[in-house]
Amino acid sequence: MHTEPIPIKWNESTDVIVIGSGFAGLSAAIEAAEAGAEVMVLEKMKIKGGNSLISDGALAVAGSDWQVRDGVKDSPKRMQSDMQAAGLGLNHPELAALVTRESRNILNWTIDHLGVRYMDRLDQLGGHSVPRSVTTHNNSGVAIVRKQLAHLKSLQVNIRTRAYLTSLLRDSQGVVRGVAYRNGYLFGQPDSGETMTLAACKAVILATGGFGADVPFRSVQDPRLDERIAHTNHRGATAEGLIAALKLGATPVHLSWIQLGPWACADEKGFGKGASFVSYAVFSGGIIVNPETGERFVNELADRKVRADAILKTGQICIGVVDSAGAARGEEMLAPCLKRAYVQKFNHLNQLAEAYGMPAGRFLATAKRFNRAFGDRKQDEMGKPLLPGTGPIVDPPFYGVRIWPKVHYTMGGLRINSRAEVIDLAGKPIPRLFAAGEVTGGFHGASRLGSCAIPECLIMGRLAGKSAVKR
Amino acid sequence: MHTEPIPIKWNESTDVIVIGSGFAGLSAAIEAAEAGAEVMVLEKMKIKGGNSLISDGALAVAGSDWQVRDGVKDSPKRMQSDMQAAGLGLNHPELAALVTRESRNILNWTIDHLGVRYMDRLDQLGGHSVPRSVTTHNNSGVAIVRKQLAHLKSLQVNIRTRAYLTSLLRDSQGVVRGVAYRNGYLFGQPDSGETMTLAACKAVILATGGFGADVPFRSVQDPRLDERIAHTNHRGATAEGLIAALKLGATPVHLSWIQLGPWACADEKGFGKGASFVSYAVFSGGIIVNPETGERFVNELADRKVRADAILKTGQICIGVVDSAGAARGEEMLAPCLKRAYVQKFNHLNQLAEAYGMPAGRFLATAKRFNRAFGDRKQDEMGKPLLPGTGPIVDPPFYGVRIWPKVHYTMGGLRINSRAEVIDLAGKPIPRLFAAGEVTGGFHGASRLGSCAIPECLIMGRLAGKSAVKR
């Protein structure tokens, strides 16, 4: 609770300290190191990569080569407008503008500078008004993190794992001068490791991620999200980095806006393969129904908040349904999902209805109405856009998956400006403290659109790294 | 941004310091003084009473004598359930339970202990499932504040006006020991007055109200609410008390949930008489229509968020309409509203339609459908409950009023527990710091129901005063 006195003698010293080794932290470290600074990355877990390791590797980009090739008309302004519609206007406009404007550059940076490879496919994810999401070749954030780590190795940047931030240290003028941390920390054991101090000659960059796995912290902001609600994050997605900055008087924004992932599979833990299958195959190529009624109740491509709220409102674990043509959109997830019974296979739709206890007649009528919209190329009854390459649910086998939302993302966090400086309660930057990624707030307002987080993390991480060495 | 060092020599000392002289602060001062403590109240404005002076004086009470007399079935549990429905489940349940459980006691305390008088009427305000709101005899919070001030005078409690909190002071153990403030402060002139320190032997109680008038602070939390959006608060409804506690590591909750009052009159400043007329007469006894279509678009007795969002969505200043029978429910506001042209009078509904540029045919059809629901005692088409004592819009003269939402209330604030202790980011009480009223958060979640703030302020203020002297 108190400002720690700065130590007379530090254990160690470097130019730039980065806390966290996900997309944002690694991007910051790359930029600072490339600018010639000595950089130390502290990562509390045993492995590097944080939550980014289990992300699906999708980037929303306005103006990618894929869009140009496919003739998709898009612009940063259009992407920002989609983000702000989902965000209910709570988004900080200058931050949303920055991410959309830089989205094309950051994609190219991952390709040209890091060597990341992408699938030759453009997806239209929920809440986006056009297809604009590209996805790493293996449908995982690992594809990016691995390249970032390799690049940092070539830059001889030190990443210290099992190093847990305990406080940000500043001098009597309020300038952040370094950190205290526990070295040799074991996750979940608060007294493990030994306390060390590390001085930062230039800056400290917080890239500690969100707090979706931090039940005490998240349930103060949203009491519904207690320990009974699952989450899709790694277990280290906790709030201590955010709290360390709030203790210095950083401004919190939007902390109570916590996103539930509407595509979460009820039968697996964490984010998982089932969620990817639902997101890529079911929601774009199929439908979701309430098993009690056998009917649809939401546009499967609405934004995440609209869909999650609609599912919760049914009070039922809902059933995603897709045919074999639709399932091909999530091909790489299908086999492992079937193996673990996250997804089930049926030869006939009425077998599927029976398996999930649905009224078969009403369910078949629902599917018929959905299919008819394709025949006429007319408006779907739930307002779902009929995407190119999708069609009616007619080709056996058919696939079913049980869907129930999980905590996925925390929109809220530290207030920053367009230079990634952390802003205090008086509206002024906290000297030498920067932040990037999910620990910050304001970009997404009430609800983040899918595939907008990775560009944000990469763009703002790089920006923080540049700002940190600029002085 | 820094923890101020505690002064070696204080200018003055008392047992309990209360910051703010609205409902909550005055209630806290009364309890602490009645328990034998020496109390000093600091108020930054020239006049005492804060925002409470311009409140409408309505208290939601579960189990009042009025309800018993009128045969209204109600309970604290039912009131809590209404609060949580409007609050979208974000309410801290133990706080909502506390306020509803104590609502009957607090009403009786204002009557028996303070001598406050109420109108002989029970209102059903938006979002409440039964009539449960009682209102002071003059439809104003002044009726309560005046009695509280008189009572404090008899207790010889000192209220120092033009005393502006600049920081909460604590010792090296983190215990709050007093405050620094500017004595002789003039609102809006940050350098006015001279800095003084005041020690608190027992406790400091923050009752500094909401931040609805603080454009820089509120627009960080909700960028839509910039200087172009009016508010209903007094100009002193700013965030410095909240910020002082956040700087000590207090936990913020729900800061980005800022309420717009759906009954605000577009033609007057502040809360005003027009808003009271709309709230009491138009919304319960009349209808609201979109002038472009001449049609209704929302249940006029839905909760505030639902109504404000619906009005904003029309993009039009909407028109409230009520007949003379309905207008009688806001009788005491009618004459002043007519005089200042906040409300306009018409002999025929088609004259009213013409005056506001509405398509007369569609508007008359709208009124007819509304009226028919009363004839059949059937469900209103917008789901509005047909309250006892209300009827169709048939008795001339008819009244019209232009409605556009204004910032009214900030649901968010400091996290407190059921003893009114302020809770820090580690989940522990900050020693000797208490808070009550709009500066706190958690009671109302996403949206506060009308008439729930005054009971909250009075109950929690008293509780803070008791807790402060208990140690």
mmCIF file of N, CA and C in Angstrom, chain A residues 1-3 88-93 170-175 216-217 219-224 243 246-249 251-257 415 424-426 428-431, chain B residues 1-3 88-93 170-175 216-217 219-224 243 246-249 251-257 415 424-426 428-431:
data_model
loop_
_atom_site.group_PDB
_atom_site.id
_atom_site.type_symbol
_atom_site.label_atom_id
_atom_site.label_comp_id
_atom_site.label_asym_id
_atom_site.label_seq_id
_atom_site.Cartn_x
_atom_site.Cartn_y
_atom_site.Cartn_z
ATOM 1 N N MET A 1 0.830 -1.195 0.000
ATOM 2 C CA MET A 1 0.000 0.000 0.000
ATOM 3 C C MET A 1 0.870 1.253 0.000
ATOM 4 N N HIS A 2 2.070 1.113 0.531
ATOM 5 C CA HIS A 2 2.945 2.281 0.598
ATOM 6 C C HIS A 2 3.891 2.379 -0.571
ATOM 7 N N THR A 3 4.335 3.561 -0.837
ATOM 8 C CA THR A 3 5.426 3.733 -1.763
ATOM 9 C C THR A 3 6.657 3.157 -1.089
ATOM 10 N N LEU A 88 -19.528 0.158 -27.371
ATOM 11 C CA LEU A 88 -20.604 1.030 -26.882
ATOM 12 C C LEU A 88 -20.122 2.467 -26.699
ATOM 13 N N GLY A 89 -19.143 2.845 -27.512
ATOM 14 C CA GLY A 89 -18.672 4.234 -27.469
ATOM 15 C C GLY A 89 -17.772 4.565 -26.300
ATOM 16 N N LEU A 90 -17.448 3.550 -25.462
ATOM 17 C CA LEU A 90 -16.577 3.823 -24.316
ATOM 18 C C LEU A 90 -15.095 3.853 -24.706
ATOM 19 N N ASN A 91 -14.771 3.344 -25.884
ATOM 20 C CA ASN A 91 -13.369 3.307 -26.347
ATOM 21 C C ASN A 91 -12.751 4.700 -26.305
ATOM 22 N N HIS A 92 -11.486 4.777 -25.914
ATOM 23 C CA HIS A 92 -10.760 6.037 -26.064
ATOM 24 C C HIS A 92 -10.441 6.176 -27.556
ATOM 25 N N PRO A 93 -11.030 7.168 -28.212
ATOM 26 C CA PRO A 93 -10.944 7.202 -29.683
ATOM 27 C C PRO A 93 -9.515 7.267 -30.204
ATOM 28 N N ARG A 170 9.999 4.058 -6.838
ATOM 29 C CA ARG A 170 10.250 5.398 -7.390
ATOM 30 C C ARG A 170 10.943 6.270 -6.362
ATOM 31 N N ASP A 171 11.524 7.348 -6.845
ATOM 32 C CA ASP A 171 12.263 8.227 -5.943
ATOM 33 C C ASP A 171 11.339 9.293 -5.366
ATOM 34 N N SER A 172 11.916 10.185 -4.597
ATOM 35 C CA SER A 172 11.089 11.171 -3.903
ATOM 36 C C SER A 172 10.432 12.157 -4.870
ATOM 37 N N GLN A 173 10.914 12.202 -6.112
ATOM 38 C CA GLN A 173 10.282 13.065 -7.122
ATOM 39 C C GLN A 173 9.162 12.349 -7.878
ATOM 40 N N GLY A 174 8.928 11.098 -7.528
ATOM 41 C CA GLY A 174 7.872 10.348 -8.214
ATOM 42 C C GLY A 174 8.331 9.685 -9.499
ATOM 43 N N VAL A 175 9.620 9.665 -9.738
ATOM 44 C CA VAL A 175 10.150 9.041 -10.962
ATOM 45 C C VAL A 175 10.381 7.549 -10.706
ATOM 46 N N PRO A 216 -10.383 -13.135 -7.072
ATOM 47 C CA PRO A 216 -10.699 -12.076 -6.101
ATOM 48 C C PRO A 216 -10.774 -10.689 -6.756
ATOM 49 N N PHE A 217 -9.829 -10.389 -7.641
ATOM 50 C CA PHE A 217 -9.824 -9.057 -8.238
ATOM 51 C C PHE A 217 -10.995 -8.879 -9.200
ATOM 52 N N SER A 219 -13.866 -10.421 -9.318
ATOM 53 C CA SER A 219 -15.218 -10.495 -8.752
ATOM 54 C C SER A 219 -15.569 -9.251 -7.929
ATOM 55 N N VAL A 220 -14.577 -8.443 -7.568
ATOM 56 C CA VAL A 220 -14.890 -7.128 -6.985
ATOM 57 C C VAL A 220 -15.493 -6.238 -8.071
ATOM 58 N N GLN A 221 -14.972 -6.354 -9.277
ATOM 59 C CA GLN A 221 -15.462 -5.529 -10.377
ATOM 60 C C GLN A 221 -16.760 -6.064 -10.962
ATOM 61 N N ASP A 222 -16.930 -7.369 -10.959
ATOM 62 C CA ASP A 222 -18.155 -7.988 -11.460
ATOM 63 C C ASP A 222 -18.459 -9.204 -10.597
ATOM 64 N N PRO A 223 -19.317 -9.017 -9.570
ATOM 65 C CA PRO A 223 -19.546 -10.079 -8.578
ATOM 66 C C PRO A 223 -20.123 -11.368 -9.176
ATOM 67 N N ARG A 224 -20.637 -11.309 -10.407
ATOM 68 C CA ARG A 224 -21.145 -12.549 -11.016
ATOM 69 C C ARG A 224 -20.010 -13.501 -11.363
ATOM 70 N N ILE A 243 -2.114 -3.767 -10.229
ATOM 71 C CA ILE A 243 -2.217 -3.234 -8.869
ATOM 72 C C ILE A 243 -0.977 -2.418 -8.511
ATOM 73 N N LEU A 246 -1.504 0.918 -9.990
ATOM 74 C CA LEU A 246 -2.582 1.661 -9.321
ATOM 75 C C LEU A 246 -2.084 2.227 -7.997
ATOM 76 N N LYS A 247 -1.206 1.479 -7.325
ATOM 77 C CA LYS A 247 -0.654 1.965 -6.052
ATOM 78 C C LYS A 247 0.193 3.223 -6.237
ATOM 79 N N LEU A 248 0.729 3.408 -7.432
ATOM 80 C CA LEU A 248 1.491 4.638 -7.718
ATOM 81 C C LEU A 248 0.569 5.773 -8.152
ATOM 82 N N GLY A 249 -0.732 5.546 -8.142
ATOM 83 C CA GLY A 249 -1.648 6.613 -8.544
ATOM 84 C C GLY A 249 -1.989 6.600 -10.023
ATOM 85 N N THR A 251 -4.241 5.865 -13.273
ATOM 86 C CA THR A 251 -5.697 5.944 -13.441
ATOM 87 C C THR A 251 -6.246 4.629 -13.982
ATOM 88 N N PRO A 252 -7.211 4.038 -13.277
ATOM 89 C CA PRO A 252 -7.865 2.836 -13.808
ATOM 90 C C PRO A 252 -8.959 3.233 -14.792
ATOM 91 N N VAL A 253 -9.093 2.485 -15.880
ATOM 92 C CA VAL A 253 -10.242 2.694 -16.778
ATOM 93 C C VAL A 253 -10.939 1.372 -17.062
ATOM 94 N N HIS A 254 -12.271 1.409 -17.020
ATOM 95 C CA HIS A 254 -13.120 0.310 -17.503
ATOM 96 C C HIS A 254 -12.882 -1.023 -16.811
ATOM 97 N N LEU A 255 -12.435 -1.005 -15.548
ATOM 98 C CA LEU A 255 -12.097 -2.269 -14.882
ATOM 99 C C LEU A 255 -13.271 -3.235 -14.802
ATOM 100 N N SER A 256 -14.497 -2.711 -14.761
ATOM 101 C CA SER A 256 -15.628 -3.628 -14.567
ATOM 102 C C SER A 256 -16.154 -4.210 -15.878
ATOM 103 N N TRP A 257 -15.503 -3.857 -17.007
ATOM 104 C CA TRP A 257 -15.914 -4.459 -18.286
ATOM 105 C C TRP A 257 -15.041 -5.686 -18.557
ATOM 106 N N ARG A 415 -4.810 3.525 -17.626
ATOM 107 C CA ARG A 415 -4.939 4.568 -18.639
ATOM 108 C C ARG A 415 -3.548 4.886 -19.184
ATOM 109 N N ASP A 424 -1.437 9.329 -14.611
ATOM 110 C CA ASP A 424 -1.858 9.300 -13.209
ATOM 111 C C ASP A 424 -3.233 9.954 -13.023
ATOM 112 N N LEU A 425 -3.686 10.012 -11.767
ATOM 113 C CA LEU A 425 -5.037 10.492 -11.477
ATOM 114 C C LEU A 425 -5.193 11.987 -11.711
ATOM 115 N N ALA A 426 -4.068 12.674 -11.841
ATOM 116 C CA ALA A 426 -4.136 14.102 -12.162
ATOM 117 C C ALA A 426 -4.054 14.331 -13.666
ATOM 118 N N LYS A 428 -1.518 13.337 -15.614
ATOM 119 C CA LYS A 428 -0.113 13.505 -16.052
ATOM 120 C C LYS A 428 0.580 12.142 -16.175
ATOM 121 N N PRO A 429 1.539 12.013 -17.125
ATOM 122 C CA PRO A 429 2.298 10.759 -17.205
ATOM 123 C C PRO A 429 3.098 10.509 -15.922
ATOM 124 N N ILE A 430 3.155 9.265 -15.499
ATOM 125 C CA ILE A 430 4.030 8.888 -14.388
ATOM 126 C C ILE A 430 5.429 8.734 -14.976
ATOM 127 N N PRO A 431 6.391 9.538 -14.520
ATOM 128 C CA PRO A 431 7.698 9.545 -15.187
ATOM 129 C C PRO A 431 8.340 8.160 -15.263
ATOM 130 N N MET B 1 0.333 12.791 -6.015
ATOM 131 C CA MET B 1 0.670 11.429 -6.399
ATOM 132 C C MET B 1 1.403 10.712 -5.258
ATOM 133 N N HIS B 2 2.059 11.500 -4.400
ATOM 134 C CA HIS B 2 2.812 10.880 -3.311
ATOM 135 C C HIS B 2 2.032 10.849 -2.017
ATOM 136 N N THR B 3 2.387 9.910 -1.194
ATOM 137 C CA THR B 3 1.900 9.945 0.164
ATOM 138 C C THR B 3 2.527 11.156 0.828
ATOM 139 N N LEU B 88 -27.730 -4.923 -13.570
ATOM 140 C CA LEU B 88 -27.197 -5.983 -14.437
ATOM 141 C C LEU B 88 -26.324 -6.965 -13.658
ATOM 142 N N GLY B 89 -26.662 -7.129 -12.383
ATOM 143 C CA GLY B 89 -25.944 -8.111 -11.570
ATOM 144 C C GLY B 89 -24.567 -7.677 -11.115
ATOM 145 N N LEU B 90 -24.192 -6.423 -11.420
ATOM 146 C CA LEU B 90 -22.868 -5.957 -10.990
ATOM 147 C C LEU B 90 -22.874 -5.483 -9.534
ATOM 148 N N ASN B 91 -24.050 -5.265 -8.971
ATOM 149 C CA ASN B 91 -24.148 -4.799 -7.581
ATOM 150 C C ASN B 91 -23.403 -5.727 -6.632
ATOM 151 N N HIS B 92 -22.745 -5.135 -5.630
ATOM 152 C CA HIS B 92 -22.189 -5.958 -4.558
ATOM 153 C C HIS B 92 -23.378 -6.388 -3.693
ATOM 154 N N PRO B 93 -23.678 -7.689 -3.665
ATOM 155 C CA PRO B 93 -24.941 -8.124 -3.046
ATOM 156 C C PRO B 93 -25.054 -7.745 -1.575
ATOM 157 N N ARG B 170 -1.365 10.065 6.115
ATOM 158 C CA ARG B 170 -1.251 8.871 6.945
ATOM 159 C C ARG B 170 0.178 8.688 7.431
ATOM 160 N N ASP B 171 0.319 7.863 8.450
ATOM 161 C CA ASP B 171 1.646 7.682 9.041
ATOM 162 C C ASP B 171 2.382 6.549 8.333
ATOM 163 N N SER B 172 3.579 6.248 8.827
ATOM 164 C CA SER B 172 4.418 5.263 8.134
ATOM 165 C C SER B 172 3.827 3.860 8.206
ATOM 166 N N GLN B 173 2.856 3.651 9.098
ATOM 167 C CA GLN B 173 2.184 2.347 9.180
ATOM 168 C C GLN B 173 0.977 2.270 8.244
ATOM 169 N N GLY B 174 0.696 3.384 7.537
ATOM 170 C CA GLY B 174 -0.454 3.370 6.636
ATOM 171 C C GLY B 174 -1.766 3.738 7.305
ATOM 172 N N VAL B 175 -1.686 4.222 8.543
ATOM 173 C CA VAL B 175 -2.905 4.606 9.265
ATOM 174 C C VAL B 175 -3.245 6.062 8.937
ATOM 175 N N PRO B 216 -13.297 16.341 -16.894
ATOM 176 C CA PRO B 216 -12.069 15.586 -17.197
ATOM 177 C C PRO B 216 -12.098 14.169 -16.615
ATOM 178 N N PHE B 217 -12.536 14.034 -15.367
ATOM 179 C CA PHE B 217 -12.510 12.709 -14.741
ATOM 180 C C PHE B 217 -13.541 11.781 -15.373
ATOM 181 N N SER B 219 -14.927 11.890 -18.324
ATOM 182 C CA SER B 219 -14.754 11.561 -19.741
ATOM 183 C C SER B 219 -13.595 10.602 -19.978
ATOM 184 N N VAL B 220 -12.722 10.413 -18.991
ATOM 185 C CA VAL B 220 -11.731 9.330 -19.089
ATOM 186 C C VAL B 220 -12.457 7.987 -18.956
ATOM 187 N N GLN B 221 -13.457 7.951 -18.089
ATOM 188 C CA GLN B 221 -14.193 6.701 -17.874
ATOM 189 C C GLN B 221 -15.218 6.455 -18.977
ATOM 190 N N ASP B 222 -15.787 7.520 -19.513
ATOM 191 C CA ASP B 222 -16.762 7.399 -20.595
ATOM 192 C C ASP B 222 -16.572 8.572 -21.546
ATOM 193 N N PRO B 223 -15.781 8.355 -22.603
ATOM 194 C CA PRO B 223 -15.401 9.468 -23.491
ATOM 195 C C PRO B 223 -16.587 10.159 -24.173
ATOM 196 N N ARG B 224 -17.770 9.521 -24.152
ATOM 197 C CA ARG B 224 -18.932 10.197 -24.744
ATOM 198 C C ARG B 224 -19.371 11.388 -23.902
ATOM 199 N N ILE B 243 -10.339 10.750 -5.654
ATOM 200 C CA ILE B 243 -8.937 10.657 -6.075
ATOM 201 C C ILE B 243 -8.005 10.580 -4.866
ATOM 202 N N LEU B 246 -8.043 7.049 -3.789
ATOM 203 C CA LEU B 246 -7.384 6.165 -4.761
ATOM 204 C C LEU B 246 -5.867 6.276 -4.634
ATOM 205 N N LYS B 247 -5.395 7.494 -4.336
ATOM 206 C CA LYS B 247 -3.950 7.680 -4.166
ATOM 207 C C LYS B 247 -3.402 6.896 -2.980
ATOM 208 N N LEU B 248 -4.261 6.599 -2.011
ATOM 209 C CA LEU B 248 -3.830 5.774 -0.871
ATOM 210 C C LEU B 248 -3.956 4.290 -1.187
ATOM 211 N N GLY B 249 -4.334 3.951 -2.405
ATOM 212 C CA GLY B 249 -4.454 2.534 -2.738
ATOM 213 C C GLY B 249 -5.834 1.961 -2.514
ATOM 214 N N THR B 251 -9.507 0.688 -3.529
ATOM 215 C CA THR B 251 -9.953 -0.031 -4.726
ATOM 216 C C THR B 251 -11.100 0.711 -5.403
ATOM 217 N N PRO B 252 -10.936 1.017 -6.697
ATOM 218 C CA PRO B 252 -12.049 1.615 -7.433
ATOM 219 C C PRO B 252 -13.009 0.537 -7.917
ATOM 220 N N VAL B 253 -14.294 0.814 -7.874
ATOM 221 C CA VAL B 253 -15.263 -0.114 -8.492
ATOM 222 C C VAL B 253 -16.222 0.650 -9.385
ATOM 223 N N HIS B 254 -16.468 0.076 -10.576
ATOM 224 C CA HIS B 254 -17.552 0.530 -11.471
ATOM 225 C C HIS B 254 -17.435 1.981 -11.904
ATOM 226 N N LEU B 255 -16.217 2.530 -11.978
ATOM 227 C CA LEU B 255 -16.070 3.958 -12.294
ATOM 228 C C LEU B 255 -16.654 4.323 -13.648
ATOM 229 N N SER B 256 -16.671 3.387 -14.590
ATOM 230 C CA SER B 256 -17.137 3.753 -15.926
ATOM 231 C C SER B 256 -18.652 3.640 -16.087
ATOM 232 N N TRP B 257 -19.357 3.285 -15.017
ATOM 233 C CA TRP B 257 -20.824 3.245 -15.078
ATOM 234 C C TRP B 257 -21.371 4.571 -14.587
ATOM 235 N N ARG B 415 -14.442 1.167 -3.138
ATOM 236 C CA ARG B 415 -14.930 -0.090 -2.571
ATOM 237 C C ARG B 415 -14.970 0.036 -1.048
ATOM 238 N N ASP B 424 -8.626 -1.515 0.457
ATOM 239 C CA ASP B 424 -7.489 -1.255 -0.434
ATOM 240 C C ASP B 424 -7.373 -2.337 -1.515
ATOM 241 N N LEU B 425 -6.353 -2.196 -2.349
ATOM 242 C CA LEU B 425 -6.194 -3.085 -3.504
ATOM 243 C C LEU B 425 -5.810 -4.506 -3.105
ATOM 244 N N ALA B 426 -5.391 -4.670 -1.860
ATOM 245 C CA ALA B 426 -5.098 -6.017 -1.387
ATOM 246 C C ALA B 426 -6.312 -6.635 -0.690
ATOM 247 N N LYS B 428 -7.882 -5.298 1.964
ATOM 248 C CA LYS B 428 -7.887 -5.006 3.414
ATOM 249 C C LYS B 428 -8.394 -3.576 3.668
ATOM 250 N N PRO B 429 -9.062 -3.360 4.814
ATOM 251 C CA PRO B 429 -9.489 -1.984 5.133
ATOM 252 C C PRO B 429 -8.275 -1.062 5.300
ATOM 253 N N ILE B 430 -8.404 0.164 4.815
ATOM 254 C CA ILE B 430 -7.376 1.184 5.067
ATOM 255 C C ILE B 430 -7.648 1.723 6.470
ATOM 256 N N PRO B 431 -6.686 1.561 7.391
ATOM 257 C CA PRO B 431 -6.981 1.887 8.789
ATOM 258 C C PRO B 431 -7.487 3.327 8.981
#
